[in-house]
GROMACS .gro file of C-alpha atoms in nm:
model
  217
    1MET     CA    1   1.732   1.989  -2.149
    2PHE     CA    2   1.360   2.160  -2.158
    3MET     CA    3   1.241   2.132  -1.779
    4LEU     CA    4   0.889   2.169  -1.686
    5PRO     CA    5   0.832   2.412  -1.414
    6LYS     CA    6   0.812   2.250  -1.060
    7THR     CA    7   0.429   2.342  -0.995
    8ASN     CA    8   0.342   2.187  -1.402
    9ARG     CA    9   0.517   1.820  -1.265
   10LEU     CA   10   0.330   1.846  -0.934
   11ILE     CA   11  -0.008   1.823  -1.159
   12LEU     CA   12   0.154   1.551  -1.350
   13VAL     CA   13   0.208   1.365  -1.065
   14ALA     CA   14  -0.139   1.415  -0.919
   15THR     CA   15  -0.301   1.332  -1.233
   16LEU     CA   16  -0.108   1.001  -1.265
   17ALA     CA   17  -0.245   0.946  -0.907
   18ILE     CA   18  -0.583   1.042  -0.938
   19GLY     CA   19  -0.719   0.726  -0.851
   20GLY     CA   20  -0.514   0.686  -0.484
   21LEU     CA   21  -0.602   1.007  -0.433
   22LEU     CA   22  -0.936   1.068  -0.522
   23SER     CA   23  -0.994   0.752  -0.232
   24GLY     CA   24  -0.774   0.912   0.021
   25CYS     CA   25  -0.855   1.306  -0.014
   26SER     CA   26  -1.171   1.490   0.005
   27GLY     CA   27  -1.150   1.735  -0.220
   28GLY     CA   28  -0.978   1.855  -0.565
   29GLU     CA   29  -0.772   2.112  -0.341
   30GLU     CA   30  -0.591   1.878  -0.179
   31ARG     CA   31  -0.535   1.655  -0.436
   32ALA     CA   32  -0.309   1.948  -0.621
   33GLU     CA   33  -0.091   1.910  -0.300
   34SER     CA   34   0.231   1.760  -0.239
   35PRO     CA   35   0.295   1.601   0.088
   36LYS     CA   36   0.645   1.602   0.200
   37GLN     CA   37   0.885   1.336   0.168
   38GLU     CA   38   0.881   1.323   0.527
   39GLN     CA   39   0.556   1.135   0.526
   40CYS     CA   40   0.637   0.844   0.339
   41GLU     CA   41   0.922   0.823   0.556
   42THR     CA   42   0.707   0.799   0.869
   43LEU     CA   43   0.538   0.517   0.669
   44LEU     CA   44   0.786   0.357   0.523
   45GLY     CA   45   1.134   0.416   0.710
   46ALA     CA   46   1.364   0.669   0.607
   47GLU     CA   47   1.654   0.431   0.505
   48ASN     CA   48   1.394   0.287   0.291
   49VAL     CA   49   1.293   0.580   0.115
   50GLU     CA   50   1.618   0.706   0.064
   51ALA     CA   51   1.731   0.343  -0.100
   52ALA     CA   52   1.377   0.336  -0.295
   53VAL     CA   53   1.447   0.714  -0.447
   54LYS     CA   54   1.826   0.594  -0.489
   55ALA     CA   55   1.692   0.293  -0.685
   56THR     CA   56   1.411   0.496  -0.932
   57GLY     CA   57   1.735   0.631  -1.080
   58GLY     CA   58   1.576   0.982  -1.172
   59SER     CA   59   1.775   1.305  -1.102
   60ASP     CA   60   1.466   1.463  -0.927
   61VAL     CA   61   1.144   1.263  -0.734
   62GLU     CA   62   0.807   1.417  -0.621
   63VAL     CA   63   0.608   1.281  -0.359
   64SER     CA   64   0.232   1.249  -0.353
   65GLY     CA   65  -0.001   1.034  -0.139
   66THR     CA   66  -0.293   1.007   0.107
   67PRO     CA   67  -0.212   1.025   0.517
   68GLN     CA   68  -0.027   0.898   0.805
   69ALA     CA   69  -0.122   0.566   0.938
   70ASP     CA   70  -0.350   0.698   1.212
   71VAL     CA   71  -0.564   0.812   0.915
   72LEU     CA   72  -0.529   0.551   0.711
   73ALA     CA   73  -0.647   0.321   1.000
   74ASP     CA   74  -0.912   0.534   1.096
   75ARG     CA   75  -1.062   0.511   0.723
   76LEU     CA   76  -1.007   0.103   0.698
   77ALA     CA   77  -1.185   0.041   1.029
   78ARG     CA   78  -1.486   0.278   0.948
   79GLU     CA   79  -1.516   0.079   0.609
   80ALA     CA   80  -1.472  -0.291   0.765
   81LYS     CA   81  -1.786  -0.154   1.016
   82ARG     CA   82  -1.965  -0.102   0.732
   83TRP     CA   83  -1.892  -0.382   0.538
   84GLN     CA   84  -2.148  -0.696   0.442
   85LYS     CA   85  -2.084  -0.978   0.229
   86SER     CA   86  -2.244  -0.893  -0.081
   87ASP     CA   87  -1.974  -0.539  -0.068
   88LEU     CA   88  -1.757  -0.662  -0.373
   89LEU     CA   89  -1.559  -0.316  -0.398
   90HIS     CA   90  -1.320  -0.210  -0.154
   91THR     CA   91  -1.159   0.127  -0.162
   92PRO     CA   92  -0.748   0.161  -0.195
   93TYR     CA   93  -0.582   0.412  -0.045
   94THR     CA   94  -0.273   0.533  -0.188
   95ALA     CA   95  -0.023   0.585   0.097
   96CYS     CA   96   0.305   0.739  -0.079
   97ARG     CA   97   0.376   0.740  -0.427
   98MET     CA   98   0.730   0.833  -0.523
   99SER     CA   99   0.761   0.955  -0.894
  100ALA     CA  100   1.129   1.001  -0.998
  101PHE     CA  101   1.190   1.228  -1.312
  102GLU     CA  102   1.514   1.265  -1.573
  103GLY     CA  103   1.407   1.609  -1.719
  104ASP     CA  104   1.038   1.612  -1.796
  105ARG     CA  105   1.027   1.247  -1.831
  106ILE     CA  106   0.899   1.005  -1.552
  107VAL     CA  107   1.141   0.699  -1.518
  108GLY     CA  108   1.053   0.529  -1.250
  109THR     CA  109   0.783   0.539  -0.973
  110VAL     CA  110   0.706   0.387  -0.629
  111ASP     CA  111   0.361   0.335  -0.549
  112VAL     CA  112   0.263   0.146  -0.179
  113SER     CA  113  -0.108   0.114  -0.125
  114VAL     CA  114  -0.385   0.003   0.097
  115LYS     CA  115  -0.705  -0.167   0.066
  116TRP     CA  116  -0.934  -0.425   0.229
  117SER     CA  117  -0.923  -0.780  -0.007
  118VAL     CA  118  -1.133  -0.927  -0.204
  119LEU     CA  119  -0.980  -1.211  -0.119
  120SER     CA  120  -1.084  -1.425   0.159
  121VAL     CA  121  -0.858  -1.681   0.427
  122ARG     CA  122  -1.033  -1.982   0.308
  123MET     CA  123  -0.998  -1.864  -0.040
  124MET     CA  124  -0.562  -1.972   0.021
  125ASP     CA  125  -0.654  -2.319   0.003
  126ASN     CA  126  -0.749  -2.296  -0.315
  127PRO     CA  127  -0.458  -2.502  -0.487
  128GLN     CA  128  -0.435  -2.219  -0.816
  129ILE     CA  129  -0.435  -1.904  -0.533
  130GLY     CA  130  -0.226  -2.077  -0.299
  131ARG     CA  131   0.071  -2.115  -0.624
  132THR     CA  132   0.061  -1.713  -0.570
  133TRP     CA  133   0.017  -1.718  -0.190
  134ARG     CA  134   0.207  -1.841   0.117
  135GLN     CA  135   0.126  -1.868   0.474
  136VAL     CA  136   0.350  -1.669   0.744
  137ASN     CA  137   0.175  -1.733   1.025
  138GLU     CA  138  -0.154  -1.732   1.168
  139SER     CA  139  -0.262  -1.441   1.058
  140LEU     CA  140  -0.044  -1.349   0.731
  141PHE     CA  141   0.022  -1.450   0.390
  142VAL     CA  142   0.214  -1.295   0.163
  143ALA     CA  143   0.266  -1.308  -0.234
  144PRO     CA  144   0.621  -1.226  -0.374
  145GLU     CA  145   0.572  -1.182  -0.699
  146PRO     CA  146   0.242  -1.201  -0.804
  147GLY     CA  147   0.305  -0.967  -1.104
  148PRO     CA  148   0.553  -0.737  -1.287
  149ALA     CA  149   0.752  -0.560  -0.999
  150ARG     CA  150   0.431  -0.623  -0.746
  151MET     CA  151   0.461  -0.758  -0.365
  152GLN     CA  152   0.141  -0.830  -0.164
  153LEU     CA  153   0.085  -0.910   0.200
  154LEU     CA  154  -0.241  -0.966   0.330
  155ALA     CA  155  -0.302  -0.971   0.737
  156VAL     CA  156  -0.620  -1.090   0.940
  157CYS     CA  157  -0.758  -0.803   1.165
  158ALA     CA  158  -1.108  -0.835   1.350
  159VAL     CA  159  -1.224  -0.487   1.360
  160PRO     CA  160  -1.432  -0.459   1.655
  161GLY     CA  161  -1.792  -0.371   1.564
  162ALA     CA  162  -1.765  -0.559   1.190
  163ILE     CA  163  -1.971  -0.824   1.115
  164ALA     CA  164  -1.878  -1.147   1.269
  165SER     CA  165  -1.741  -1.297   0.942
  166GLN     CA  166  -1.468  -0.974   0.875
  167PRO     CA  167  -1.172  -1.101   0.990
  168SER     CA  168  -1.143  -1.427   0.772
  169ASP     CA  169  -1.376  -1.272   0.480
  170LEU     CA  170  -1.200  -0.916   0.460
  171PRO     CA  171  -0.849  -0.915   0.538
  172LEU     CA  172  -0.619  -0.649   0.459
  173GLN     CA  173  -0.452  -0.615   0.140
  174PHE     CA  174  -0.071  -0.430   0.137
  175GLU     CA  175   0.079  -0.348  -0.195
  176VAL     CA  176   0.404  -0.244  -0.315
  177ALA     CA  177   0.433  -0.165  -0.646
  178ALA     CA  178   0.803  -0.060  -0.841
  179LYS     CA  179   0.961  -0.220  -1.123
  180ASP     CA  180   1.345  -0.029  -0.997
  181LEU     CA  181   1.334  -0.238  -0.666
  182GLY     CA  182   1.499  -0.543  -0.553
  183THR     CA  183   1.248  -0.816  -0.375
  184GLU     CA  184   1.424  -0.718  -0.043
  185LEU     CA  185   1.344  -0.369  -0.074
  186ARG     CA  186   0.958  -0.405  -0.164
  187TRP     CA  187   0.944  -0.640   0.140
  188GLU     CA  188   1.139  -0.378   0.374
  189LEU     CA  189   0.869  -0.114   0.252
  190LEU     CA  190   0.592  -0.345   0.239
  191SER     CA  191   0.645  -0.480   0.633
  192THR     CA  192   0.707  -0.162   0.747
  193PHE     CA  193   0.398  -0.023   0.592
  194ALA     CA  194   0.178  -0.278   0.692
  195ARG     CA  195   0.346  -0.275   1.091
  196SER     CA  196   0.297   0.131   1.052
  197VAL     CA  197  -0.095   0.078   0.946
  198ALA     CA  198  -0.186  -0.240   1.218
  199GLY     CA  199  -0.006  -0.069   1.459
  200GLU     CA  200  -0.289   0.240   1.471
  201MET     CA  201  -0.573  -0.038   1.425
  202ASP     CA  202  -0.780  -0.163   1.706
  203CYS     CA  203  -0.761  -0.530   1.576
  204GLU     CA  204  -0.886  -0.764   1.853
  205LYS     CA  205  -0.536  -0.987   1.756
  206ARG     CA  206  -0.285  -0.792   1.569
  207PRO     CA  207  -0.145  -0.974   1.284
  208VAL     CA  208   0.252  -1.044   1.323
  209VAL     CA  209   0.467  -0.895   1.035
  210PRO     CA  210   0.816  -0.987   1.031
  211SER     CA  211   1.092  -0.781   0.978
  212ALA     CA  212   1.299  -1.019   0.731
  213LEU     CA  213   1.150  -1.187   0.417
  214PRO     CA  214   0.973  -1.477   0.469
  215THR     CA  215   1.148  -1.811   0.288
  216SER     CA  216   0.993  -1.992   0.084
  217GLY     CA  217   0.824  -2.312   0.153
   0.00000   0.00000   0.00000
């Protein structure tokens, strides 16, 4: 079977992930690089990454993404401090993207990202939104399967220096998208990622993210 050279594969992965890479990197030269898999393991847990790679089913995996948790936390904090209620667009940051290849064909992907949400905490009381999201604790909401192969987590984080309404009007939104992963593995990736980033953020009260998948209720 014809195999694309490794450098060409990296270009293909970078092209598919260009939106996330543009938001997380400052120059085109950086976007062409593929961070080592250890970076994803630091953010998501080595066992979780190993399980995710196995679940994608490819014979070869290329990894791309943006920075470590402390850099993500710094970028999110700076964005929150500039935020005003009229700002409706927020930068998504692709923390880890794993693309599984079979020959020259991508057979599976795992995308892990974070951004400030367009949803507010008050919106969780809306019956239509409430059908998707459920409250875990005072600072956390989860949407187990809001779309095909996606899981999302909303976390309240009051950033020092942001406007007073920021904690409720601008929560963090973490997401894992991967059609080949089961619900529990998606949660393992999502919760570990959220704890990694939140642990580096100077939240006035750090969100509590449980390790076990919250039960329906």
